[in-house]
């Protein structure tokens, strides 16, 4: 095709591209894999490639299939192409997300899979409602085998391109003791009766159409002269099969991605899709975009050194012309509160130098890590926002738990009563609640008092009445326990006995595990207060201050590492780099080496979000689900290249032995309390140099003296000795076991500690 009339000169959109970017833009014939590292300008390459094809008349807009993962990315690409060409792109009708394009194809050929062209696309709520009906009809216990869990199984099967007939027979045992595939097939049949499809069906039905109707597939082979795919490393099996079928036509397929940034395995993404591109498309050209336009030399070198430990990768090395800069800092701290305190001080120092809060991001591995930062920021008035989810104390599960606690100490708290009386579901419907509200208003009493009166009459009958009576008896029992047990233990008992914890255990949604972790973090937060009323008063003040700060536009960003992908900030803090936390023990237990490599890719993503400074932290002690545990520094710290990393103290960055000694003492403290566990190579390296370089008495990052007991010796403390611990305060030794002490602390309760961490009081 000839160049489009009135088109700008080629140099207009090729100008400023580096050689690799330009090569990726103009190499339009045949299969092409563009390995685009973090910050290397992949979006510019994609848009310029589209513009190049259109500008040179190689294809009409309707002959280009361009696939993205989000609607936002599709809109941005469309806008950029229009700007490059100086006019609208005549629609680019096949530029969109996987699901939007698949839906368009499915509406054209719906009858081939038993649907009509006006089929409905079900949302998650409709999907759950339909599955509940099917599960009930099969006489399955829907409390043990929930519709939401079944929906997650179906979604996983569809992500793998599996119809009910293609699933391995063993898959049926994942639900209701062997009824999983029966439910799946019934669900699919029911969708056809309803003339409906869920989101997973959009691509799955496309596969069925293409595989069973070669003439239809040939039609799309002839139609699409060029195919472009963004974020190829994030494709699942079904998306991969769909693309491979469509690309067998012209063979002019260009995929752009970064195997080192494949971090969504937990939702079905297969990094192998990008790793085997060359074998899928023989003769494919591979172009590596390695020049980074975002970060400094030290940041890129640290990230590249870390990711090089992964075995399953195609390999590339990021570089920049921005030489030098700040080295990546690694700081050892005593515990999570100290971590939050030191980071908040760093942020305030940054702001005092004329920089913005919005330049700063804190990237955590798990959402439960956010609480200590949020409490600290609220306390000192530092403006922040949580990206990708609500703030900790605004989360549904935290508000629900608080409502139970509020009702426990205040029986007139009607808002709390309304929130939890049917949470979890107790068969108390909206009609019953309305009767309670009317009665409370007419009698001038609280909802709880009205409930106790109405359950003595026939105003409310059946299950609702028995459930309300049981709920009131529960409240009476829990209130009677207030004076007999610690408030944190009581809170756990309430959440368990009410069925609230079990409700989230039964809910197999991907977010449920995080909600359970947040509830455990809540109990940990309560442990810092002597009584339940004291904690609730603190929370009410926190939430009040929080509202006043929420209007700030210049705010620190707080988010998980997964939410940070695609973003960048001048200053990035990376807390919680400890074994078990990061890399996640759960990921390693569930996926082995593949899980560890995905965790390492997540660390790589975190470091490469930083433009100017990246700061890593690990804690020697961390309170996990209410109990203190010593921590080993993450193996990822040891994998960072020493030439690009500095040990850090509160006063700044240094290479001196004194600072290294402080970091080493945190390793040492962790090691001494975890002798039975695996030894980090980082600990070994510091331990080997400790005798020569770190001769003075070790201290942690805040200057606390650390005494380490000699091996094989008994303790110098006896039962009944009064001792002091930096974290737990004063207490009495109740038991000794070699160098291990059991101490009844005045405020923290009974704890097991090493005698090297206490002193006589």
XYZ file of C-alpha atoms in Angstrom:
761
model
C 0.000 0.000 0.000
C 1.228 3.547 -0.683
C 2.066 6.065 1.987
C -1.041 7.687 3.389
C -1.826 11.043 1.672
C -0.757 13.983 3.807
C 1.245 11.725 6.124
C 4.118 13.240 8.087
C 7.653 12.333 7.162
C 8.898 9.126 8.749
C 11.412 11.070 10.819
C 8.600 12.833 12.676
C 7.829 9.756 14.746
C 11.192 7.976 14.456
C 13.105 11.009 15.648
C 14.656 10.546 19.052
C 14.364 6.762 19.114
C 17.487 4.874 20.101
C 18.787 2.211 17.636
C 17.011 -0.703 19.347
C 13.723 1.182 19.602
C 13.928 2.194 15.948
C 14.667 -1.381 14.919
C 11.602 -2.581 16.847
C 9.450 0.023 15.090
C 10.521 -0.646 11.499
C 10.872 -4.458 11.699
C 7.267 -5.085 10.763
C 7.543 -8.303 8.736
C 7.655 -11.659 10.509
C 7.435 -12.564 14.206
C 9.137 -10.182 16.623
C 9.757 -10.380 20.376
C 10.609 -7.052 21.979
C 12.124 -7.658 25.409
C 11.470 -4.287 26.996
C 13.099 -3.787 30.381
C 11.683 -1.464 33.008
C 11.730 2.180 31.914
C 13.020 1.456 28.394
C 10.168 3.128 26.489
C 8.032 0.169 25.408
C 4.844 2.239 25.075
C 6.654 4.616 22.733
C 7.821 1.673 20.633
C 4.308 0.233 20.368
C 2.695 3.514 19.377
C 5.441 4.411 16.916
C 5.175 0.948 15.358
C 1.418 1.425 14.895
C 2.004 4.876 13.432
C 4.708 3.530 11.115
C 2.427 0.818 9.726
C -0.434 3.257 9.148
C 1.718 6.111 7.884
C 3.356 3.926 5.245
C 0.090 2.434 4.096
C 1.075 -1.106 5.051
C -2.404 -1.764 6.406
C -5.715 -0.067 7.010
C -6.676 0.564 10.669
C -9.172 -2.314 10.451
C -6.371 -4.711 9.489
C -4.353 -4.218 12.678
C -5.088 -6.236 15.820
C -3.557 -4.479 18.819
C -4.115 -6.082 22.211
C -3.618 -4.515 25.641
C -4.435 -5.612 29.173
C -6.357 -2.537 30.330
C -8.769 -0.071 28.801
C -6.533 2.722 30.077
C -3.581 1.371 28.075
C -5.766 1.085 24.969
C -6.966 4.693 25.305
C -3.423 5.951 25.828
C -2.166 4.082 22.771
C -4.983 5.399 20.597
C -4.311 8.955 21.782
C -0.553 8.726 21.183
C -0.936 7.305 17.684
C -3.314 10.151 16.810
C -0.771 12.691 18.047
C 2.063 11.061 16.087
C 0.071 11.064 12.850
C -1.361 14.517 13.361
C -4.963 13.366 12.906
C -7.408 10.740 14.106
C -6.537 7.124 13.458
C -9.874 6.329 11.816
C -10.954 4.341 14.814
C -8.481 1.471 15.025
C -11.504 -0.793 15.631
C -9.409 -3.776 16.730
C -7.367 -1.965 19.376
C -8.502 -2.985 22.864
C -8.256 -5.438 25.720
C -8.307 -9.206 25.273
C -11.866 -9.384 26.556
C -13.252 -6.468 24.543
C -11.864 -7.869 21.274
C -12.971 -11.410 22.108
C -16.485 -10.137 22.905
C -16.607 -8.401 19.532
C -15.655 -11.612 17.709
C -18.079 -13.678 19.789
C -21.052 -11.451 18.938
C -20.352 -12.052 15.246
C -20.226 -15.844 15.635
C -22.340 -16.435 18.762
C -24.532 -19.091 17.124
C -21.496 -21.371 16.712
C -21.386 -21.855 20.493
C -25.119 -21.925 21.124
C -25.660 -18.237 21.869
C -27.441 -15.336 20.190
C -25.587 -12.191 19.182
C -27.330 -10.154 21.888
C -26.015 -12.378 24.705
C -25.562 -10.865 28.171
C -22.150 -10.702 29.839
C -22.584 -11.631 33.505
C -20.732 -9.742 36.197
C -19.315 -11.485 39.261
C -22.460 -10.993 41.377
C -24.682 -12.577 38.718
C -22.213 -15.428 38.339
C -22.253 -16.111 42.083
C -26.044 -15.958 42.228
C -26.402 -18.491 39.409
C -23.864 -20.850 40.984
C -25.698 -20.669 44.321
C -28.856 -21.885 42.605
C -26.998 -24.794 40.964
C -25.206 -25.785 44.180
C -28.473 -25.737 46.106
C -30.156 -27.887 43.444
C -27.358 -30.444 43.826
C -28.000 -30.629 47.607
C -24.458 -29.469 48.391
C -23.658 -27.758 51.693
C -23.213 -24.195 50.447
C -21.524 -23.098 53.665
C -18.734 -25.625 53.266
C -18.623 -25.435 49.465
C -19.322 -21.838 48.553
C -20.433 -20.435 45.226
C -17.556 -17.977 45.317
C -15.036 -20.789 45.602
C -16.685 -22.626 42.708
C -16.519 -19.424 40.663
C -12.774 -19.174 41.315
C -12.300 -22.781 40.133
C -14.277 -22.128 36.959
C -12.272 -18.978 36.315
C -9.014 -20.932 36.737
C -10.186 -23.643 34.315
C -11.232 -21.075 31.736
C -7.916 -19.244 32.098
C -6.301 -22.522 31.050
C -8.616 -22.865 28.059
C -10.468 -25.843 29.551
C -14.128 -26.557 28.850
C -15.826 -29.101 31.159
C -15.048 -31.887 28.707
C -11.343 -30.991 28.502
C -10.656 -30.845 32.238
C -8.630 -33.665 33.773
C -11.089 -35.960 35.631
C -9.153 -35.415 38.873
C -10.218 -31.761 38.828
C -13.715 -32.799 39.942
C -12.423 -33.497 43.458
C -11.623 -29.828 44.011
C -15.266 -29.189 44.857
C -17.915 -31.007 46.905
C -16.068 -34.329 47.063
C -16.138 -34.988 43.336
C -18.947 -32.806 41.990
C -16.780 -29.995 40.645
C -17.024 -30.832 36.949
C -20.751 -31.612 37.206
C -21.322 -28.114 38.590
C -19.085 -26.627 35.874
C -21.001 -28.377 33.061
C -24.401 -27.521 34.562
C -23.295 -23.911 34.911
C -22.187 -23.723 31.263
C -25.450 -25.313 30.094
C -27.444 -22.886 32.203
C -25.563 -19.919 30.709
C -26.615 -20.988 27.227
C -30.266 -21.213 28.310
C -29.958 -17.673 29.678
C -28.164 -16.518 26.501
C -25.319 -15.328 28.700
C -21.550 -15.589 29.063
C -19.170 -14.698 31.857
C -15.837 -12.956 31.276
C -13.925 -16.212 31.058
C -16.280 -17.425 28.333
C -15.405 -14.565 25.994
C -11.969 -15.987 25.187
C -12.922 -19.629 25.797
C -15.791 -19.456 23.274
C -13.421 -17.781 20.792
C -11.084 -20.762 21.138
C -13.931 -23.193 20.551
C -15.044 -21.277 17.451
C -11.545 -21.094 15.958
C -10.708 -24.740 16.715
C -14.003 -26.155 15.387
C -14.471 -23.827 12.407
C -11.330 -23.509 10.258
C -13.174 -21.273 7.780
C -13.881 -18.714 10.485
C -10.268 -18.751 11.644
C -9.116 -18.333 8.022
C -11.341 -15.265 7.756
C -9.450 -13.592 10.612
C -6.106 -14.731 9.214
C -6.940 -12.833 6.032
C -8.251 -9.858 7.982
C -5.381 -9.136 10.358
C -2.187 -8.222 8.507
C -0.401 -7.164 11.702
C -0.799 -8.192 15.357
C 0.671 -6.283 18.300
C 0.492 -7.512 21.905
C 1.450 -5.531 24.997
C 2.567 -7.047 28.352
C 2.951 -10.494 26.794
C 4.551 -11.872 29.972
C 1.201 -11.473 31.750
C -0.837 -13.655 29.375
C -2.540 -16.782 30.688
C -2.860 -20.053 28.781
C -6.202 -19.197 27.181
C -4.954 -15.812 25.958
C -1.802 -17.465 24.657
C -3.749 -20.092 22.674
C -6.083 -17.429 21.277
C -3.180 -15.256 20.086
C -1.228 -18.157 18.653
C -4.214 -19.255 16.559
C -4.754 -15.738 15.182
C -1.036 -15.189 14.512
C -0.750 -18.249 12.279
C -2.112 -16.210 9.401
C 0.228 -13.416 8.341
C 2.849 -14.412 10.954
C 3.431 -10.678 11.424
C 3.055 -10.804 15.196
C 4.935 -8.472 17.528
C 4.797 -9.133 21.254
C 6.260 -6.720 23.772
C 7.008 -7.711 27.334
C 9.532 -8.307 30.072
C 10.004 -11.794 31.485
C 11.682 -10.173 34.503
C 8.419 -8.397 35.360
C 6.090 -11.410 35.236
C 4.533 -11.146 38.721
C 0.949 -12.324 38.269
C 1.326 -16.112 38.388
C -1.206 -16.187 41.239
C -3.918 -15.069 38.838
C -3.025 -17.395 35.981
C -0.227 -15.589 34.106
C 2.346 -17.939 32.567
C 5.865 -16.574 32.192
C 6.598 -19.573 29.942
C 4.489 -17.937 27.222
C 7.146 -15.311 26.594
C 10.062 -17.677 27.261
C 8.991 -20.026 24.443
C 8.067 -17.377 21.866
C 11.055 -18.234 19.662
C 10.107 -21.912 19.563
C 6.441 -21.070 18.882
C 7.421 -18.812 15.982
C 10.545 -20.209 14.289
C 12.763 -17.529 12.835
C 11.452 -14.904 15.262
C 13.565 -11.805 15.705
C 14.387 -10.752 19.276
C 15.189 -7.129 20.124
C 16.245 -6.194 23.640
C 15.422 -2.727 24.908
C 18.009 -2.274 27.645
C 18.607 1.464 27.771
C 16.664 2.751 30.769
C 15.354 6.327 30.832
C 14.052 6.210 34.390
C 16.608 5.221 37.013
C 20.212 5.924 37.950
C 23.177 3.638 37.333
C 23.319 2.190 40.871
C 19.595 1.403 40.975
C 19.690 -0.401 37.632
C 22.858 -2.314 38.486
C 21.407 -3.435 41.822
C 18.173 -4.607 40.165
C 20.034 -6.368 37.341
C 22.347 -8.103 39.785
C 19.384 -9.343 41.805
C 17.337 -10.680 38.899
C 20.358 -12.478 37.430
C 19.835 -15.149 40.108
C 16.697 -16.304 38.260
C 17.218 -19.287 35.984
C 14.054 -19.044 33.864
C 14.694 -15.815 31.968
C 15.798 -14.734 28.515
C 18.387 -12.345 29.882
C 19.117 -8.652 29.435
C 21.047 -5.970 31.302
C 19.608 -2.510 31.848
C 21.924 0.472 31.473
C 21.651 4.242 31.512
C 23.640 7.303 30.569
C 22.721 8.739 33.977
C 25.917 7.611 35.704
C 26.321 7.376 39.457
C 23.532 8.595 41.672
C 22.673 7.202 45.088
C 23.532 3.622 45.865
C 20.679 1.395 47.001
C 20.653 1.570 50.809
C 19.992 -1.383 53.116
C 18.974 -0.635 56.696
C 18.483 -3.048 59.601
C 15.977 -1.952 62.265
C 14.714 -3.395 65.535
C 11.041 -3.896 64.614
C 8.148 -2.616 62.467
C 7.427 0.521 64.560
C 11.101 1.488 64.292
C 10.911 0.861 60.555
C 7.912 3.198 60.248
C 9.538 5.824 62.465
C 12.821 5.910 60.527
C 11.093 5.979 57.142
C 8.754 8.782 58.200
C 11.780 10.805 59.364
C 13.442 10.243 55.985
C 10.290 11.432 54.222
C 10.111 14.585 56.339
C 13.780 15.308 55.577
C 13.023 14.866 51.873
C 10.099 17.297 52.135
C 12.135 19.838 54.108
C 14.551 20.051 51.157
C 11.812 21.319 48.864
C 10.747 17.964 47.411
C 7.150 16.752 47.289
C 5.441 14.062 49.309
C 4.006 12.783 46.030
C 7.569 11.980 44.925
C 7.654 9.223 47.545
C 6.287 5.662 47.538
C 6.401 2.890 50.140
C 6.047 -0.529 48.533
C 5.143 -3.432 50.812
C 4.896 -7.149 50.060
C 1.682 -7.670 52.064
C -1.093 -5.205 52.837
C -0.872 -6.027 56.555
C 2.482 -4.205 56.618
C 0.680 -0.934 55.948
C -0.804 -0.531 59.425
C 2.383 0.539 61.219
C 3.032 3.155 58.535
C -0.531 4.447 58.545
C -0.596 4.825 62.327
C 2.747 6.617 62.294
C 1.759 8.957 59.461
C -1.556 9.811 61.085
C 0.183 10.429 64.406
C 2.645 12.952 62.942
C 0.266 14.432 60.358
C 2.122 13.186 57.289
C -0.258 13.099 54.294
C -0.547 9.761 52.510
C -2.828 7.717 50.297
C -3.213 3.978 49.788
C -3.072 2.925 46.138
C -5.046 -0.105 44.998
C -7.260 -0.425 48.066
C -8.696 1.319 51.130
C -6.632 2.405 54.090
C -6.147 -0.216 56.770
C -8.775 1.050 59.215
C -11.246 1.622 56.363
C -11.157 -1.981 55.143
C -14.402 -3.916 55.379
C -13.074 -6.626 57.676
C -11.498 -4.098 60.053
C -14.697 -2.031 60.264
C -16.706 -5.200 60.902
C -14.362 -6.292 63.684
C -14.420 -2.820 65.219
C -18.224 -2.898 65.169
C -18.214 -6.102 67.247
C -15.817 -4.493 69.745
C -17.777 -1.229 69.907
C -21.008 -3.089 70.578
C -19.294 -5.061 73.306
C -18.448 -1.921 75.306
C -21.487 0.134 74.316
C -24.851 -1.626 74.006
C -26.463 1.537 72.598
C -24.209 1.713 69.544
C -26.935 1.148 66.947
C -24.639 1.641 63.970
C -22.380 -1.148 65.207
C -25.400 -3.369 65.914
C -26.774 -2.890 62.393
C -23.380 -3.695 60.868
C -22.802 -7.023 62.620
C -26.217 -8.432 63.544
C -26.323 -10.311 60.243
C -22.585 -10.439 59.543
C -21.895 -13.254 58.937
C -25.304 -14.251 57.588
C -27.623 -15.431 60.364
C -30.911 -15.440 58.461
C -31.870 -11.981 59.742
C -33.246 -10.196 56.707
C -34.010 -6.563 55.913
C -37.666 -6.955 57.019
C -36.622 -8.079 60.504
C -34.121 -5.219 60.778
C -36.858 -2.728 59.844
C -39.120 -4.131 62.574
C -36.318 -3.718 65.103
C -35.728 -0.125 63.999
C -39.416 0.770 64.266
C -39.669 -0.808 67.707
C -36.518 0.965 68.919
C -37.864 4.332 67.758
C -41.284 3.799 69.288
C -39.866 2.662 72.639
C -37.038 5.198 72.633
C -34.424 2.531 73.253
C -31.377 1.089 71.480
C -31.643 -1.564 68.799
C -30.154 -4.158 71.127
C -32.717 -3.424 73.828
C -35.545 -3.497 71.282
C -34.243 -6.823 70.005
C -34.334 -8.352 73.453
C -37.955 -7.221 73.849
C -39.198 -8.275 70.410
C -37.730 -11.759 70.641
C -40.039 -12.346 73.619
C -43.082 -11.754 71.370
C -44.344 -13.069 68.043
C -43.394 -9.913 66.125
C -40.404 -11.753 64.678
C -40.659 -15.480 64.090
C -38.764 -18.475 62.775
C -35.048 -18.456 62.129
C -34.759 -14.695 62.494
C -36.072 -14.809 66.072
C -33.874 -17.745 67.117
C -30.827 -16.106 65.512
C -31.468 -12.790 67.256
C -31.857 -14.552 70.608
C -28.603 -16.430 70.031
C -26.835 -13.200 69.058
C -27.951 -11.487 72.282
C -26.808 -14.478 74.341
C -23.432 -14.291 72.614
C -23.142 -10.615 73.516
C -23.980 -11.397 77.154
C -21.353 -14.143 77.292
C -18.645 -12.015 75.667
C -19.336 -9.076 77.983
C -19.052 -11.361 80.996
C -15.593 -12.396 79.800
C -14.242 -8.845 79.676
C -12.979 -8.941 83.215
C -11.599 -12.472 83.039
C -9.337 -12.460 79.970
C -7.060 -10.149 78.011
C -8.923 -8.043 75.466
C -6.884 -9.368 72.531
C -7.803 -12.956 73.408
C -11.424 -11.922 73.801
C -11.389 -10.217 70.396
C -10.059 -13.391 68.776
C -12.723 -15.442 70.547
C -15.499 -13.113 69.381
C -14.351 -13.249 65.760
C -14.149 -17.051 65.957
C -17.380 -17.744 67.867
C -19.402 -15.286 65.802
C -18.401 -17.177 62.672
C -16.791 -14.065 61.194
C -13.335 -15.595 60.769
C -14.821 -18.762 59.297
C -16.840 -16.668 56.859
C -13.612 -15.413 55.260
C -11.987 -18.856 55.431
C -14.904 -20.263 53.448
C -14.770 -17.406 50.974
C -12.298 -18.536 48.315
C -12.007 -15.129 46.694
C -8.390 -14.117 46.058
C -8.698 -11.276 48.598
C -9.962 -13.460 51.457
C -6.515 -14.607 52.585
C -5.456 -10.965 52.811
C -8.536 -10.145 54.882
C -7.673 -12.894 57.358
C -4.111 -11.551 57.594
C -5.501 -8.070 58.244
C -7.671 -9.405 61.084
C -4.577 -10.941 62.666
C -2.770 -7.629 62.219
C -5.714 -5.938 63.965
C -5.291 -8.198 67.013
C -1.616 -7.280 67.000
C -2.530 -3.583 66.978
C -4.876 -4.078 69.939
C -2.057 -5.717 71.885
C -0.349 -2.339 72.187
C -3.147 -1.102 74.481
C -4.023 -2.207 78.000
C -7.781 -2.341 77.526
C -10.371 -2.588 74.782
C -11.873 0.877 75.558
C -8.373 2.397 75.328
C -7.872 0.836 71.913
C -11.284 1.945 70.626
C -10.663 5.495 71.838
C -7.349 5.486 69.983
C -9.052 4.288 66.799
C -11.765 6.946 66.999
C -9.074 9.609 67.274
C -7.086 8.065 64.447
C -10.091 8.006 62.141
C -10.965 11.603 63.043
C -7.447 12.827 62.250
C -7.459 10.676 59.139
C -10.476 12.527 57.762
C -8.787 15.883 58.172
C -5.733 14.712 56.264
C -7.557 12.928 53.493
C -8.017 16.069 51.366
C -4.303 16.574 50.782
C -3.230 16.272 47.159
C 0.503 16.165 47.841
C 0.643 12.747 49.502
C 3.016 9.856 50.019
C 1.866 6.762 48.103
C 1.535 3.542 50.086
C 0.857 0.355 48.122
C 1.743 -3.284 47.589
C 4.504 -4.217 45.173
C 1.940 -5.747 42.820
C 0.062 -2.437 42.636
C 3.260 -0.546 41.805
C 3.911 -2.157 38.432
C 4.011 0.508 35.722
C 4.541 3.371 38.197
C 7.688 5.316 39.065
C 8.782 7.652 41.867
C 11.936 9.625 42.660
C 12.184 8.050 46.139
C 11.075 4.477 46.882
C 11.098 2.734 50.275
C 11.052 -1.071 50.323
C 10.386 -2.298 53.888
C 10.015 -5.820 55.220
C 12.804 -7.587 53.313
C 12.937 -10.620 55.606
C 12.782 -14.343 54.970
C 9.168 -15.487 55.101
C 7.871 -11.987 54.498
C 9.755 -11.339 51.259
C 10.220 -13.766 49.649
C 6.794 -14.879 50.826
C 6.908 -18.221 52.589
C 3.436 -19.001 51.246
C 4.563 -18.475 47.651
C 7.577 -20.724 48.130
C 5.555 -23.424 49.879
C 2.894 -23.465 47.166
C 5.048 -23.078 44.055
C 8.586 -24.038 45.049
C 11.350 -22.622 42.854
C 8.828 -21.056 40.461
C 7.332 -19.188 43.414
C 10.753 -18.013 44.577
C 11.616 -16.747 41.092
C 8.357 -14.824 40.875
C 9.106 -13.283 44.272
C 12.525 -12.243 42.948
C 10.869 -10.665 39.905
C 8.633 -8.769 42.313
C 11.728 -7.467 44.114
C 13.152 -6.420 40.746
C 9.942 -4.538 39.958
C 10.114 -2.801 43.335
C 13.682 -1.543 42.917
C 13.098 -0.376 39.340
C 10.189 1.837 40.420
C 12.807 4.243 41.826
C 14.216 7.065 39.715
C 16.670 8.594 42.186
C 16.790 6.601 45.428
C 15.770 3.099 46.526
C 15.908 2.235 50.227
C 15.517 -1.313 51.544
C 14.735 -2.199 55.175
C 14.653 -5.384 57.217
C 13.622 -5.835 60.846
C 15.405 -8.073 63.350
C 12.086 -8.684 65.100
C 8.569 -8.606 63.755
C 5.299 -9.227 65.501
C 3.476 -11.856 63.469
C -0.136 -12.562 64.383
C 0.342 -11.369 67.947
C 3.664 -13.038 68.791
C 7.170 -11.683 68.409
C 9.463 -13.520 66.030
C 13.077 -12.926 65.177
C 13.720 -12.521 61.478
C 16.482 -13.393 59.067
C 17.193 -10.792 56.386
C 15.848 -11.691 52.962
C 18.101 -13.754 50.727
C 17.443 -11.026 48.140
C 19.617 -8.642 50.163
C 22.557 -10.994 49.783
C 21.955 -11.173 46.034
C 22.359 -7.412 45.568
C 25.784 -6.571 44.047
C 27.918 -5.014 46.843
C 29.384 -2.322 44.571
C 25.961 -0.715 44.203
C 24.659 -1.081 47.776
C 25.386 0.753 51.020
C 24.581 -0.090 54.605
C 22.593 2.752 56.151
C 22.064 4.365 59.521
C 19.555 6.933 60.680
C 22.094 9.690 60.084
C 22.872 8.806 56.487
C 24.680 6.460 54.124
C 28.179 5.213 54.785
C 30.623 2.536 53.805
C 32.250 2.557 57.234
C 32.743 -0.546 59.358
C 30.742 1.065 62.153
C 27.604 1.166 60.063
C 28.220 -2.286 58.630
C 28.581 -3.470 62.218
C 25.117 -2.221 63.013
C 23.603 -4.067 60.093
C 25.634 -7.143 61.016
C 24.329 -7.061 64.589
C 20.796 -7.280 63.275
C 21.818 -10.340 61.250
C 23.483 -11.731 64.365
C 20.477 -11.195 66.598
C 18.215 -12.875 64.076
C 20.592 -15.797 63.654
C 20.997 -16.476 67.350
C 17.232 -16.774 67.776
C 16.795 -18.909 64.660
C 19.653 -21.407 64.910
C 17.418 -24.299 63.928
C 16.305 -22.618 60.701
C 18.051 -22.070 57.358
C 21.068 -19.774 57.392
C 20.975 -16.877 54.954
C 24.101 -16.458 52.819
C 23.930 -12.805 53.893
C 24.351 -13.869 57.501
C 27.302 -16.075 56.566
C 29.044 -13.245 54.744
C 28.619 -10.814 57.645
C 29.575 -13.440 60.212
C 32.814 -14.245 58.365
C 33.898 -10.592 58.456
C 32.543 -9.777 61.884
C 35.602 -10.793 63.920
C 37.971 -8.616 61.918
C 35.764 -5.643 61.058
C 33.129 -5.550 63.745
C 35.094 -5.951 66.935
C 33.125 -3.614 69.151
C 30.027 -4.623 71.119
C 27.242 -4.892 68.537
C 24.262 -2.588 68.537
C 21.161 -2.464 66.413
C 20.278 0.471 64.160
C 18.802 2.453 67.072
C 21.798 1.921 69.311
C 20.356 -0.825 71.544
C 23.092 -2.992 73.006
C 22.921 -6.632 71.947
C 24.462 -9.376 74.079
C 24.745 -12.769 72.437
C 24.991 -15.811 74.720
C 27.863 -18.229 74.359
C 26.954 -21.606 72.870
C 26.346 -24.496 75.228
C 26.250 -22.408 78.414
C 23.468 -22.172 80.956
C 21.833 -18.875 81.718
C 23.103 -16.497 84.385
C 19.491 -15.814 85.335
C 17.361 -17.808 87.744
C 13.662 -18.263 88.310
C 12.290 -15.211 90.125
C 14.901 -12.755 88.793
C 13.524 -9.389 87.750
C 14.696 -8.377 84.263
C 14.255 -5.625 81.701
C 13.768 -6.118 77.929
C 14.096 -3.262 75.419
C 10.789 -4.163 73.776
C 8.698 -5.897 76.442
C 9.728 -3.858 79.478
C 9.996 -5.249 83.046
C 9.181 -8.799 84.048
C 9.974 -11.828 86.236
C 11.752 -14.952 85.046
C 9.378 -17.901 85.508
C 11.406 -20.632 83.810
C 14.911 -21.196 82.430
C 16.030 -23.604 79.723
C 19.711 -23.135 78.987
C 19.997 -19.610 77.599
C 16.268 -19.419 76.932
C 14.076 -17.681 79.482
C 10.360 -17.633 80.005
C 9.494 -14.209 81.391
C 6.183 -12.893 82.688
C 6.337 -9.276 81.535
C 4.208 -6.721 83.339
C 2.598 -5.357 80.176
C 3.440 -7.755 77.371
C 2.471 -10.964 79.175
C 4.485 -14.177 79.086
C 7.200 -14.352 76.425
C 10.124 -16.636 75.586
C 13.383 -14.713 75.092
C 17.128 -15.318 75.035
C 18.992 -14.110 78.094
C 21.273 -12.078 75.830
C 18.433 -9.653 75.238
C 17.549 -8.850 78.838
C 19.376 -7.194 81.703
C 18.858 -7.320 85.445
C 16.383 -4.774 86.749
